[in-house]
CSV table of C-alpha atoms in Angstrom, one decimal:
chain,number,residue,atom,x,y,z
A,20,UNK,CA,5.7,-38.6,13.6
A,21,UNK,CA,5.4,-34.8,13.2
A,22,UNK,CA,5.7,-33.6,10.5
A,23,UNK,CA,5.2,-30.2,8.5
A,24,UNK,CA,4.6,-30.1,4.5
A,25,UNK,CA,5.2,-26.8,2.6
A,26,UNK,CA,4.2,-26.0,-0.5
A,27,UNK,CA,6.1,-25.6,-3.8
A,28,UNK,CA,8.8,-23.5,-5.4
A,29,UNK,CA,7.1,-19.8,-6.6
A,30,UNK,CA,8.4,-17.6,-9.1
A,31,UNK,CA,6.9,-13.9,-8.5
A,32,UNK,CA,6.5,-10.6,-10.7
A,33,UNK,CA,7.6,-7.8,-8.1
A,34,UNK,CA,4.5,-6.2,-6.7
A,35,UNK,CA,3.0,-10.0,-6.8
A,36,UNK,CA,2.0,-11.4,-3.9
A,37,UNK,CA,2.5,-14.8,-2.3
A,38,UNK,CA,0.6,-17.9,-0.4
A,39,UNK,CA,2.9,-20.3,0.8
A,40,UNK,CA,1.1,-23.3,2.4
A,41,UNK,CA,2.1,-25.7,5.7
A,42,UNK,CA,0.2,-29.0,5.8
A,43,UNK,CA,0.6,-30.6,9.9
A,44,UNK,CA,0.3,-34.1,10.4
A,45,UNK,CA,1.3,-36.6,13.4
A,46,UNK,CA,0.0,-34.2,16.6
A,47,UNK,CA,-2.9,-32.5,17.1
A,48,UNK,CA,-3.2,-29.0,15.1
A,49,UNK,CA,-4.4,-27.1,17.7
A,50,UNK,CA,-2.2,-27.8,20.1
A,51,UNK,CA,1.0,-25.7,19.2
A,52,UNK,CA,1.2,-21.9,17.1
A,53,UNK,CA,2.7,-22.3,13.9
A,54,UNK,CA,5.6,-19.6,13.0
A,55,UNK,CA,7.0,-18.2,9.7
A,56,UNK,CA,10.8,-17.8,9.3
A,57,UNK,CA,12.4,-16.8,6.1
A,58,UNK,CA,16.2,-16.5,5.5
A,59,UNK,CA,17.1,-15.1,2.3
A,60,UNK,CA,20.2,-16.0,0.3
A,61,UNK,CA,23.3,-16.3,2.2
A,62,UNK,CA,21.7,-14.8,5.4
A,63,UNK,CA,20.3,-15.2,8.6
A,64,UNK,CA,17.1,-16.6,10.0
A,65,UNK,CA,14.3,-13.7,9.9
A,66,UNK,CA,11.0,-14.6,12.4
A,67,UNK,CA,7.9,-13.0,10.3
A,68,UNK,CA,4.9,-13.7,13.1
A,69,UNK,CA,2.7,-16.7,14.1
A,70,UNK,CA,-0.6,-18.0,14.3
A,71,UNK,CA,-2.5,-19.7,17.0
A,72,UNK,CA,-4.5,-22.5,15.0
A,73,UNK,CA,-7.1,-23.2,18.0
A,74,UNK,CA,-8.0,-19.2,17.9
A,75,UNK,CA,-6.5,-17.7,14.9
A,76,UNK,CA,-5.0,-15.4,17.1
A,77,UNK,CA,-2.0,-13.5,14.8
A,78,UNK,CA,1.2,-11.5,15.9
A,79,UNK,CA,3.2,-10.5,13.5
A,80,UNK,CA,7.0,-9.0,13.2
A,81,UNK,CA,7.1,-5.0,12.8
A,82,UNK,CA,8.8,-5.3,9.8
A,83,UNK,CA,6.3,-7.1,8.0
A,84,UNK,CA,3.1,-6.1,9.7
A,85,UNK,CA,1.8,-4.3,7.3
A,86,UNK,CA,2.3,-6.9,4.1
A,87,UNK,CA,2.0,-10.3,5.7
A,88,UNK,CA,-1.1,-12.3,6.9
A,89,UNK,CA,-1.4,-15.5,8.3
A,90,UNK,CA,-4.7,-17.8,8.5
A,91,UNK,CA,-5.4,-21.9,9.0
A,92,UNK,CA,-7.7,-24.2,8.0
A,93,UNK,CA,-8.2,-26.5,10.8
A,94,UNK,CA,-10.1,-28.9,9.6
A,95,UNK,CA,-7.2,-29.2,6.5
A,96,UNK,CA,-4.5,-29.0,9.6
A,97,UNK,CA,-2.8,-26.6,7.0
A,98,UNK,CA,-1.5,-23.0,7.8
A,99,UNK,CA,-1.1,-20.2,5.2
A,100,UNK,CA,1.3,-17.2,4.9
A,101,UNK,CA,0.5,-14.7,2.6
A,102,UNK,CA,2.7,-11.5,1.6
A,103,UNK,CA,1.8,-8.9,-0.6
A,104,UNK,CA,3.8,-6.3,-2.8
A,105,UNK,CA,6.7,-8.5,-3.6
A,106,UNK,CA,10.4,-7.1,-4.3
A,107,UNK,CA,13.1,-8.7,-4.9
A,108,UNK,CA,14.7,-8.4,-1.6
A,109,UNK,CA,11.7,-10.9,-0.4
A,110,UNK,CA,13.4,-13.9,-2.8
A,111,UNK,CA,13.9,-16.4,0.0
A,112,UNK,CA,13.4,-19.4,1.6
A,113,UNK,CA,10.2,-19.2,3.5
A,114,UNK,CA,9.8,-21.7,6.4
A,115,UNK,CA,7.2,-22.6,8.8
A,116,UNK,CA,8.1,-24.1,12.2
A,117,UNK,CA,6.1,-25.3,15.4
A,118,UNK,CA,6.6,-23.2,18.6
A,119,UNK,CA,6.6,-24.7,22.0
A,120,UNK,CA,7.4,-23.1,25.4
A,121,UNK,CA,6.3,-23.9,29.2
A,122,UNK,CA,6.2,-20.3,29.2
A,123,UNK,CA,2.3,-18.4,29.8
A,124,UNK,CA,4.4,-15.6,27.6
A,125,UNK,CA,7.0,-16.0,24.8
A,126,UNK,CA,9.7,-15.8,27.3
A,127,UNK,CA,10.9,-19.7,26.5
A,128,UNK,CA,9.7,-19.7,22.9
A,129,UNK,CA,11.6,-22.4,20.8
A,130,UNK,CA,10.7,-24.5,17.1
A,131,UNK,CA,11.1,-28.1,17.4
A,132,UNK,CA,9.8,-28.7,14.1
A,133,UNK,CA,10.3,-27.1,10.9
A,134,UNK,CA,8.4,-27.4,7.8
A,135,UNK,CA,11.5,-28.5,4.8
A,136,UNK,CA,11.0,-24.6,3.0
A,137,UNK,CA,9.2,-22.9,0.1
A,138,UNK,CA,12.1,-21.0,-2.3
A,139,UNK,CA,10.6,-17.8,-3.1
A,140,UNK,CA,12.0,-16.0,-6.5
A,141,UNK,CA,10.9,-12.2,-6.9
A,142,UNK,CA,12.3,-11.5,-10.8
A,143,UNK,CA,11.2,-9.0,-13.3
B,4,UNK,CA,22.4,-6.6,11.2
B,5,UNK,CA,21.0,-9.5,13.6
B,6,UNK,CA,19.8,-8.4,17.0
B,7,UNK,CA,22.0,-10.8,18.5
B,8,UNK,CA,25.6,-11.1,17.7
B,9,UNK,CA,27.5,-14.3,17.1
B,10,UNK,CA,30.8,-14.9,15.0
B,11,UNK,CA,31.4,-15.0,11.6
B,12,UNK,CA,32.8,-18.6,12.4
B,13,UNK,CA,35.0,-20.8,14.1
B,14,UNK,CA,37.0,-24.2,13.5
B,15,UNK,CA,38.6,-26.8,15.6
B,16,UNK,CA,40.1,-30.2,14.6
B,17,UNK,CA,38.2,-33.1,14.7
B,18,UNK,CA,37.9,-34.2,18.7
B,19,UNK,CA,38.5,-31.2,19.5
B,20,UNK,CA,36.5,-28.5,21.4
B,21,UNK,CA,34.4,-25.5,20.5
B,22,UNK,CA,32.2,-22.7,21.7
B,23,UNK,CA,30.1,-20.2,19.8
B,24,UNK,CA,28.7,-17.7,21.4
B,25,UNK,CA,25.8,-15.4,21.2
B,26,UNK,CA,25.6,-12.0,22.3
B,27,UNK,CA,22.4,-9.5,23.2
B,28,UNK,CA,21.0,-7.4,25.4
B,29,UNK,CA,18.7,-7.0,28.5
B,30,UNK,CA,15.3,-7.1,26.8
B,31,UNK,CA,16.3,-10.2,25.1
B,32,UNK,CA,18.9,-12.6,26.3
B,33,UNK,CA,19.0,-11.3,29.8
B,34,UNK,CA,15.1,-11.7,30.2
B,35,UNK,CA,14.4,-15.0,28.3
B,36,UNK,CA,15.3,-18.3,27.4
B,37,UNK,CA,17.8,-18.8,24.7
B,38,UNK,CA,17.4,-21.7,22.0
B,39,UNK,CA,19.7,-23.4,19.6
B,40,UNK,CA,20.0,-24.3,16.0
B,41,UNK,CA,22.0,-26.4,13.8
B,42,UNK,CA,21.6,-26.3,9.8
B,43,UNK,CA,23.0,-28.2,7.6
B,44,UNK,CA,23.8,-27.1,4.2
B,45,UNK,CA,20.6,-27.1,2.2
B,46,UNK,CA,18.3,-28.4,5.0
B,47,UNK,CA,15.9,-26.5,7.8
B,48,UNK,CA,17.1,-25.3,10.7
B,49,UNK,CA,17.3,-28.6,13.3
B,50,UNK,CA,16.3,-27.8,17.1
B,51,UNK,CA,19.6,-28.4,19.1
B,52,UNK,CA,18.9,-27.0,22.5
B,53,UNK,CA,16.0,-24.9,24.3
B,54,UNK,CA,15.6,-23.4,28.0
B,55,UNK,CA,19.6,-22.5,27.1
B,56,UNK,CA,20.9,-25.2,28.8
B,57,UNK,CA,18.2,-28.3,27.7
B,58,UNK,CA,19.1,-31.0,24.8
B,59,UNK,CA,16.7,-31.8,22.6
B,60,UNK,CA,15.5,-35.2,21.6
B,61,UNK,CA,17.8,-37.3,20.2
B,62,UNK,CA,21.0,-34.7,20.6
B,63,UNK,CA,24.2,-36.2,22.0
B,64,UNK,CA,25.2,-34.7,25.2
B,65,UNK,CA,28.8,-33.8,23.7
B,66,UNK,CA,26.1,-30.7,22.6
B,67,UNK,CA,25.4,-28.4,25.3
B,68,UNK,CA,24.4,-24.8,26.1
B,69,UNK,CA,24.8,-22.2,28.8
B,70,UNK,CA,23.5,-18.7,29.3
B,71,UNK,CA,24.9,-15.9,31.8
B,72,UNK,CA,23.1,-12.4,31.7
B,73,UNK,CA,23.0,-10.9,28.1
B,74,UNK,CA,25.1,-14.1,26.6
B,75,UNK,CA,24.0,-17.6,25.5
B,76,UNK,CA,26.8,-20.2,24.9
B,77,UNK,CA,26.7,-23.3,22.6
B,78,UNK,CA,29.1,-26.0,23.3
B,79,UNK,CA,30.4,-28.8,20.8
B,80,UNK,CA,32.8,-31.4,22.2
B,81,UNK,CA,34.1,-34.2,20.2
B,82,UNK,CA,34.1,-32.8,17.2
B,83,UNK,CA,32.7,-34.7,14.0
B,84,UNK,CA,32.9,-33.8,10.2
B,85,UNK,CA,29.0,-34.1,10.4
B,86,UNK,CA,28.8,-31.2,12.6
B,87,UNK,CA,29.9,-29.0,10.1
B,88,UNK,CA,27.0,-26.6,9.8
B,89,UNK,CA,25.9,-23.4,10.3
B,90,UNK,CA,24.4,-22.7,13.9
B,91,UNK,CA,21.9,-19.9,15.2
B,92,UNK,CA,20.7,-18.6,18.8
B,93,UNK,CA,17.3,-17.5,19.3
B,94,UNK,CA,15.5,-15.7,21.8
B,95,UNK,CA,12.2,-13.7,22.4
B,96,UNK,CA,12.7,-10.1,22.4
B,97,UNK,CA,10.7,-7.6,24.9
B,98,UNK,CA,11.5,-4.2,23.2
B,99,UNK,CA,10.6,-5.7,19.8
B,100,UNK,CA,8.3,-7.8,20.9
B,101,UNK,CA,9.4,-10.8,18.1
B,102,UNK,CA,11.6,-13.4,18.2
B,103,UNK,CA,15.2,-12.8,17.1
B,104,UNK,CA,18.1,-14.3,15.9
B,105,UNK,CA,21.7,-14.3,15.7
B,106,UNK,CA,23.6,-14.1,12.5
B,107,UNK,CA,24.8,-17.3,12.6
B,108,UNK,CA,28.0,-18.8,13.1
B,109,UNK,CA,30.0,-21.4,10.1
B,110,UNK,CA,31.4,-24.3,11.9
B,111,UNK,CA,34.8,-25.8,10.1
B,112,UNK,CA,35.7,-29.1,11.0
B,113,UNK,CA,39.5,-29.0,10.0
């Protein structure tokens, strides 16, 4: 069965950065782009960009673009996101999912698997 | 402020019927494919449907979802006290070239 492993709970010092890890197991790696969602306390879900594990192909969301970097080790079948100069407003859950689509673009882009969350705490 | 606007929530009786909508905009919704989540408290988001109107695996067909232009539609009939959850649309977005996300909608099963 799919599944997708994250890493453990972090406690940050704002201006800290962050590796959250996704270990895939039960379909082949390569096959599907891993994504990163994070959805901080009481909110909504927030996309933060994905990673194509067969290329290491990378887009990311406009928000975090400049802060946020995603790699893969395919031969661990694990993904990574790391984000750099922590504040507080980044204490979250941090998720990754796998996309699918029949789409050539992202026009039918869904997650039918989600990793079960990394809680992220940015405190002084 | 979410790119795509659902409500706050909504409640029905158990049996009952309900609808949650999810509202965008040409570059989004009106141009792509709408998904659907469910999450329960403390869990990750669950896959409910995709392609707006397909079930995923294992979801009941008492589940269903429609789209027409800029809005998405997620159906719940026969209401349980298990599907009390917060749900979430999702779409790709042309103009901000990302995926978004409604706020989410809190589902009360009186």
């Amino acid at each position: 069965q799919v599944q997708l492993v994250q890493s453990g709970p972090e406690v940050k010092k704002p201006g800290a950065s962050l590796k959250v890890s996704c270990k895939a197991s039960g379909y082949t790696f390569t096959d599907n782009a891993i994504h990163w969602v994070r959805q901080a306390p009481g909110q909504s879900l927030e996309w933060m960009g994905w990673i194509s594990p067969v290329s290491g192909n990378t887009k990311y969301s406009q928000k975090f673009q400049a802060r946020v970097s995603l790699t893969r080790d395919t031969s661990a079948t694990t993904a990574y996101m790391e984000l750099s100069s922590l504040t507080s407003e980044d204490t979250a859950l941090y998720y990754c999912a796998r996309g699918r689509g029949h789409c050539i673009s992202s026009s039918c882009l869904y997650f039918d698997y989600w990793g079960q969350g990394t809680l992220v705490t940015v405190s002084s | 402020q979410s790119v795509l606007t659902q409500p706050p929530s909504v409640s029905a009786a158990p049996g009952q019927k309900v609808t949650i909508s999810c509202s965008g905009s040409s570059s989004n919704i009106g141009s792509n494919y709408v998904s659907w989540y469910q999450q329960l408290p403390g869990t990750a988001p669950k896959l409910l449907i995709y392609d707006n109107d397909k079930g995923a695996s294992g979801i009941p067909d008492r589940i269903s979802g429609s789209k027409s232009g800029t809005s998405a539609t997620l159906g719940i009939t026969g209401l349980q006290t298990g599907d009390e959850a917060d749900y979430y649309c999702e779409t790709w977005d042309n103009s901000l070239s990302g995926v978004v996300f409604g706020g989410g909608t809190k589902l009360t099963v009186l």
